[in-house]
Amino acid sequence: MEVQFQGAAREVTGSCHLVRINGSTIMLDAGLFQGRRDDVRRKNEKLPVPPDDVAAVVLSHAHIDHAGRLPFLAKHGLRAPIFTTPATLDLSRVMLADAAHIQEKDARFLAKRRRAHQEPLYDMDDARRCVDLMVGVPYGQRREIASGIHVTLLDAGHILGSASVILDWRDGFETRRLAFSGDIGRAGLAIIRDPVPPTDVDAVIMESTYGGRDHISVSGARDALADVVTAAAARGGKVLIPAFAVGRTQELIYSLHELALQGRIPKIPVIVDSPLATEATAVFGRNAAVFDTSEPFVRLFGSDPSGVLHHGLVEFTESAEASKAAMQRRGPMVVIAASGMVESGRILHHLLHGASDPKNTILIVGFQGEHTLGRRIVERMSPIKVLGETVDVRANVVVLHGYSAHADHGGLLAWHSAVRATSPRLRKTWLVHGEASAQDAMLGALARDGVVVSAPSLGARAVL
Ligand SMILES: [Zn+2]
C-alpha cells in the first residue's frame, strides 16, 4: 500500500490523498486549495491523478476544502463512484452548486478586470455530474468499493454527515486497515454527535488543524457569546459574524436560541444573510436522524429535532433586496453571513457598512487561514480593504475559538490515543491538514508518546 499526498500537505486546504492498494487507486477527498488567487489557481488546475486511473473516491465531508475539486475532476473525465454518507451527499448538492456559481462569477469578474478570458475551474453542469457520481453509505456499513477493498465510514463529529474513513483489504493471510481521520470534531457540539475513533488499524492519516492550540469549552463559548451579544445590544450595535454556511451557522443559531430562551441574552433579531446557509439549514432539517439527541436541547424538540433551527428570532434573507434591507436596519441585531474566512459573500457588504462603527462587534468564530481578510481582522489590522474600499476598523473585534468544529490540541491527542489503544498493529501516522507550526506541535507531542509520525509535503509518497 502506498499513499501519495496531493493536498492539505503542510497546509489546511486542498485535502486529497491517493491510496494505491493491489493495483487500485482510491482517492480520499479532492478539496479546493484556498488563499491567494493566483497561487491557488495553479494548484487547483493541476489534476492530482489522471481521472481514468481512479477506481473509487471516498469523500469525508462536504466542506469545500475537502470536496471542491471533485467537479473539476468530473469535468476532466472522472467516472468512478464517490462514496460518502447520505447527509454529505445531500449537503454536497448545495455546496458544490454554490462553488460552481462562485467559479462562474469569479471568471466573469476577472474577464472584466483583466480583460483576459479565464475559464471557470468548473461550471454548474460539472457540479451536477459530480453529485450524480455520489453513492450514500450510512455510518458503520462496510461496502466493497474496488476489487477486495472495503470502506467503512464512522462519524467524525465535525459537521453534519462528516466521516472518518476506514479502508480494509487482504494482504496475504492478513487484513490491513488504513484510517483517514477526515476533519475531527469535538465532544459536546450542539447538534453533531461526538467523534468515533477508528479501531484496529495499521496506519493513520490524521488532520492537525489546531495542533498546539486549545479551545475554551463548548459551554464556555456559549457564555462568551452571551456576553458579546448582551454588550453589543446595550450599546445599540450589531454583532457581525462571518461564519461557514454549513455547521458553524447552525451551531450559532442553536446557541442563540438556547440563550434567548434562558433569558441570558435580550431577544434581538438574528439575521442569517446567506442563501447557502439557508439551504444548508434545510438540509440539516432533512437529516435530523443523525443529530445528537443526547443533547438536552435537541431532545426538547422530540420527534422533530430539526425544529431547533427554525425558531422565532431567526430571519433568513433570500433575495439580494432582503439582504440590502437588512444592511440598512438600525438597532441591535446579530448578523450571520458567509464566507467564514471573509473572502467573499455578503459578510463583505456588512463589514463595508459596519466595521467602522465603534458600537458594533465583529465576532470571529472560525479558523482564519493565512492571507485571508479574516486573518487580518483577527490580527487587529486597520485599515482593511473591503470590496476595493479602505475601511478603518473601529468596531470591537472578539475572537472566540470555542465554536470551532475542530478538535483542539488535547482533542487530537485524545483521538490518536483512543486509536492506539485499540490498534496493536499501528505502525505509521501521517499528519495532514495543518499549517507547519500546528503540525510541528503535534509531531513533538506524538513522538514523545512513542508514535512513528511524519508530516509529508505536497506530492510526497509513503508506504506501509
Ligand atoms: Zn471541515
XYZ file of C-alpha atoms in Angstrom, residues 8-377:
370
model
C -3.601 19.640 2.619
C 0.097 18.761 3.000
C 1.714 21.221 5.441
C -1.368 23.461 4.913
C -5.085 23.341 5.665
C -6.763 23.402 2.260
C -6.909 21.188 -0.845
C -7.402 17.882 1.030
C -6.574 14.992 -1.341
C -4.752 11.716 -0.740
C -4.255 8.873 -3.198
C -4.125 5.375 -1.773
C -2.791 2.646 -4.052
C -3.693 -0.865 -2.951
C -3.126 -4.033 -5.010
C -3.215 -2.056 -8.272
C -6.314 0.041 -7.462
C -6.173 3.789 -6.813
C -8.576 5.104 -4.178
C -8.854 8.877 -3.823
C -9.633 10.267 -0.370
C -11.220 13.745 -0.793
C -10.494 16.243 -3.563
C -10.793 19.664 -1.938
C -10.136 23.138 -3.270
C -6.979 24.993 -2.355
C -7.919 28.389 -0.899
C -5.830 31.528 -0.316
C -4.065 33.918 -2.716
C -5.952 33.786 -6.010
C -3.057 33.235 -8.437
C -1.252 30.670 -6.255
C -4.309 28.552 -5.685
C -5.463 28.762 -9.287
C -2.273 26.996 -10.375
C -2.674 24.315 -7.737
C -6.379 23.795 -8.369
C -5.861 23.424 -12.115
C -3.422 20.567 -11.741
C -5.117 17.162 -11.799
C -3.903 15.161 -8.779
C -4.074 11.974 -10.867
C -5.406 11.081 -14.325
C -9.154 10.719 -13.546
C -9.312 7.433 -15.513
C -6.885 5.841 -13.046
C -9.238 6.301 -10.073
C -11.174 3.178 -9.076
C -13.199 4.917 -6.344
C -13.350 8.169 -4.403
C -14.244 8.435 -0.713
C -15.369 11.877 0.464
C -15.015 12.643 4.185
C -17.367 15.642 4.319
C -18.946 18.433 2.313
C -16.658 21.353 3.239
C -15.244 22.865 0.081
C -11.612 22.337 1.102
C -12.445 18.600 1.012
C -14.998 18.332 -1.826
C -14.413 21.394 -4.009
C -12.069 19.885 -6.628
C -14.384 16.940 -7.377
C -16.422 18.797 -10.054
C -13.119 19.735 -11.745
C -12.221 16.037 -11.839
C -15.700 15.218 -13.174
C -15.156 17.830 -15.898
C -11.921 16.062 -16.852
C -13.342 12.585 -17.083
C -13.798 11.220 -13.559
C -16.433 8.464 -13.787
C -15.589 6.493 -10.642
C -18.198 6.365 -7.865
C -17.774 8.806 -4.966
C -18.687 7.071 -1.693
C -19.838 9.273 1.176
C -22.544 9.456 3.847
C -26.128 10.222 2.742
C -26.070 13.537 4.662
C -22.826 14.594 2.935
C -24.371 13.672 -0.405
C -27.341 15.889 0.428
C -25.123 18.777 1.586
C -22.779 18.410 -1.419
C -25.643 19.178 -3.774
C -25.972 22.590 -2.102
C -22.255 23.225 -1.523
C -20.970 22.230 -4.966
C -23.702 24.171 -6.779
C -22.613 27.187 -4.738
C -18.938 26.512 -5.506
C -19.711 26.295 -9.250
C -21.640 29.553 -9.004
C -18.636 31.249 -7.352
C -16.309 29.855 -10.051
C -18.523 31.238 -12.819
C -18.849 34.617 -11.074
C -15.082 34.863 -10.472
C -14.300 34.076 -14.108
C -16.677 36.857 -15.237
C -15.140 39.305 -12.742
C -11.592 38.524 -13.882
C -12.570 38.743 -17.547
C -13.882 42.249 -16.859
C -10.937 43.412 -14.753
C -8.042 41.859 -16.638
C -9.770 41.767 -19.992
C -8.483 38.235 -20.342
C -10.667 35.225 -20.840
C -10.395 32.855 -17.939
C -12.327 29.617 -17.942
C -14.091 28.911 -14.660
C -12.494 25.912 -12.969
C -15.876 24.222 -13.486
C -19.499 25.103 -14.019
C -22.912 24.029 -12.779
C -23.098 21.054 -15.180
C -19.769 19.705 -13.903
C -21.005 20.039 -10.316
C -24.212 18.189 -11.205
C -22.249 15.428 -12.955
C -20.065 15.116 -9.882
C -23.016 14.791 -7.470
C -24.505 12.152 -9.813
C -21.405 10.021 -9.140
C -22.052 10.045 -5.378
C -23.228 6.930 -3.560
C -24.541 7.210 0.009
C -23.123 4.747 2.555
C -24.588 5.070 6.075
C -22.251 5.165 9.084
C -20.979 1.759 10.160
C -21.859 -0.187 6.970
C -18.970 -1.968 5.265
C -19.031 -1.684 1.476
C -16.741 -3.054 -1.262
C -15.570 -0.084 -3.358
C -12.908 -1.721 -5.536
C -11.730 -5.276 -6.007
C -11.091 -6.619 -2.495
C -11.096 -3.120 -0.912
C -13.823 -2.169 1.547
C -14.812 1.141 3.104
C -16.492 1.833 6.454
C -17.473 5.383 7.433
C -17.524 6.450 11.093
C -18.989 9.681 12.490
C -16.127 12.216 12.682
C -18.241 14.583 14.801
C -17.194 17.653 12.778
C -20.180 18.745 10.663
C -23.408 17.081 9.564
C -22.509 13.880 7.684
C -18.765 14.150 8.371
C -16.874 10.875 8.395
C -13.600 9.257 9.307
C -12.798 6.679 6.648
C -11.580 3.126 7.149
C -10.239 1.163 4.188
C -9.527 -2.519 4.610
C -8.081 -5.141 2.272
C -6.333 -8.510 2.353
C -2.581 -8.774 2.282
C -1.701 -12.476 2.153
C -3.272 -14.027 5.262
C -3.639 -10.660 6.993
C -6.318 -7.974 6.814
C -4.863 -4.469 6.662
C -6.675 -1.318 7.693
C -5.906 2.312 6.923
C -7.820 5.111 8.674
C -8.221 8.646 7.346
C -9.483 10.915 10.121
C -11.200 13.479 7.863
C -11.691 16.604 9.981
C -12.035 15.575 13.619
C -14.799 17.275 15.577
C -15.154 17.730 19.286
C -17.268 16.279 22.008
C -20.242 18.347 23.186
C -21.132 20.135 19.934
C -24.786 21.080 19.929
C -26.256 19.094 17.047
C -23.431 16.832 15.957
C -22.544 13.555 17.663
C -19.149 13.023 19.273
C -16.318 11.648 17.084
C -15.960 7.858 16.844
C -12.238 6.935 16.635
C -11.340 4.059 14.278
C -10.122 0.785 15.790
C -7.630 -1.931 14.905
C -5.757 -0.004 12.198
C -2.262 -0.378 10.695
C -1.799 3.246 9.627
C -3.494 6.615 10.109
C -3.741 9.769 8.003
C -4.724 12.406 10.550
C -5.699 16.086 10.444
C -3.809 18.564 12.634
C -5.509 21.953 12.138
C -5.405 23.014 15.778
C -2.144 21.369 16.834
C -0.536 23.423 19.593
C -3.719 25.298 20.442
C -6.517 24.622 22.894
C -10.103 25.888 22.696
C -12.267 27.036 25.535
C -15.024 24.536 26.288
C -18.257 24.442 24.308
C -20.208 25.732 27.321
C -17.562 28.416 27.919
C -18.057 29.531 24.330
C -21.795 29.791 24.898
C -21.164 32.016 27.968
C -18.802 34.218 25.948
C -21.351 34.504 23.128
C -23.955 35.626 25.680
C -21.589 38.338 26.956
C -20.769 39.613 23.457
C -24.412 39.786 22.353
C -25.594 41.395 25.605
C -22.858 44.052 25.492
C -23.491 44.897 21.835
C -27.257 45.102 22.422
C -26.670 47.503 25.341
C -24.640 49.746 23.021
C -27.342 49.511 20.336
C -24.823 47.891 17.977
C -24.737 44.939 15.658
C -22.798 41.725 16.120
C -21.384 40.779 12.709
C -20.358 37.129 12.498
C -18.568 35.733 9.456
C -19.399 32.038 9.513
C -19.204 28.968 7.355
C -22.675 28.415 5.939
C -22.573 24.782 6.947
C -22.032 23.782 10.526
C -20.983 26.959 12.285
C -24.106 28.865 11.263
C -26.421 26.139 12.564
C -24.452 25.818 15.823
C -24.762 29.578 16.338
C -28.493 29.596 15.603
C -28.901 26.799 18.135
C -26.858 28.598 20.817
C -28.617 31.941 20.328
C -31.986 30.211 20.585
C -30.954 28.463 23.772
C -29.535 31.654 25.326
C -32.661 33.659 24.417
C -34.964 31.008 25.921
C -32.886 31.001 29.098
C -33.177 34.797 29.269
C -29.397 35.175 29.078
C -29.480 37.455 26.023
C -32.054 40.062 25.011
C -34.419 38.946 22.244
C -32.847 40.851 19.353
C -33.215 39.820 15.703
C -30.813 37.194 14.372
C -30.399 37.590 10.627
C -28.891 34.751 8.620
C -27.842 36.604 5.477
C -26.598 33.794 3.285
C -28.637 31.867 0.718
C -26.201 28.965 1.111
C -26.711 28.889 4.892
C -30.478 28.945 4.357
C -30.288 25.957 2.017
C -27.829 24.141 4.262
C -30.139 24.661 7.245
C -32.901 22.980 5.234
C -30.550 20.022 4.598
C -29.966 19.792 8.359
C -33.745 19.623 8.769
C -33.940 16.638 6.406
C -31.127 14.781 8.185
C -32.254 15.055 11.789
C -31.839 11.263 12.029
C -28.093 11.748 12.623
C -28.491 14.561 15.194
C -27.097 14.055 18.670
C -30.339 13.505 20.539
C -28.499 13.024 23.825
C -28.150 16.828 23.859
C -30.925 18.059 26.175
C -31.826 20.945 23.917
C -32.200 18.772 20.824
C -34.164 16.239 22.877
C -36.556 19.021 23.855
C -37.801 19.037 20.271
C -38.823 15.393 20.488
C -39.838 13.862 17.182
C -38.691 16.876 15.171
C -35.267 17.991 16.399
C -34.812 19.932 13.152
C -37.285 22.494 14.571
C -34.459 23.774 16.741
C -33.071 25.572 13.673
C -36.269 27.451 12.798
C -37.346 29.499 15.756
C -38.946 32.909 16.093
C -35.814 35.011 16.496
C -34.160 33.986 13.253
C -34.814 35.589 9.886
C -33.358 34.020 6.748
C -32.843 36.528 3.915
C -33.321 35.100 0.447
C -33.025 37.868 -2.141
C -30.314 40.488 -2.629
C -33.009 43.100 -1.817
C -33.765 41.485 1.540
C -30.028 41.448 2.227
C -29.723 45.170 1.432
C -32.727 45.918 3.629
C -31.066 44.025 6.490
C -27.940 46.148 5.994
C -29.924 49.378 6.333
C -31.695 48.304 9.525
C -30.749 50.159 12.686
C -30.694 48.936 16.236
C -29.155 45.919 17.890
C -29.090 42.661 15.964
C -26.921 39.677 15.183
C -25.957 39.141 11.544
C -24.508 35.791 10.468
C -23.151 35.750 6.917
C -20.654 33.809 4.813
C -17.906 33.439 3.949
C -16.266 32.037 7.045
C -12.822 33.489 6.231
C -14.270 36.818 4.988
C -13.020 36.143 1.472
C -16.293 36.610 -0.389
C -20.032 36.706 0.140
C -22.406 39.063 1.891
C -20.316 39.465 5.047
C -18.096 41.810 2.988
C -21.009 44.203 2.478
C -21.887 44.106 6.170
C -18.263 44.899 7.067
C -18.069 47.681 4.500
C -21.022 49.349 6.262
C -20.397 48.231 9.834
C -16.683 47.771 10.566
C -16.033 51.457 11.230
C -18.845 51.843 13.798
C -17.490 51.504 17.376
C -20.939 50.344 18.592
C -20.591 47.176 16.514
C -18.731 43.969 17.240
C -17.054 41.717 14.694
C -17.184 38.266 16.215
C -14.766 35.735 14.725
C -15.813 32.170 15.491
C -13.850 30.113 12.969
C -10.359 29.294 11.778
C -8.889 32.063 9.590
C -6.352 30.860 7.029
C -3.180 32.724 6.092
C -3.619 35.578 3.604
C -7.366 35.900 4.222
C -9.182 39.082 5.221
C -10.453 37.218 8.277
C -6.867 36.662 9.426
C -6.105 40.387 9.054
C -9.131 41.221 11.205
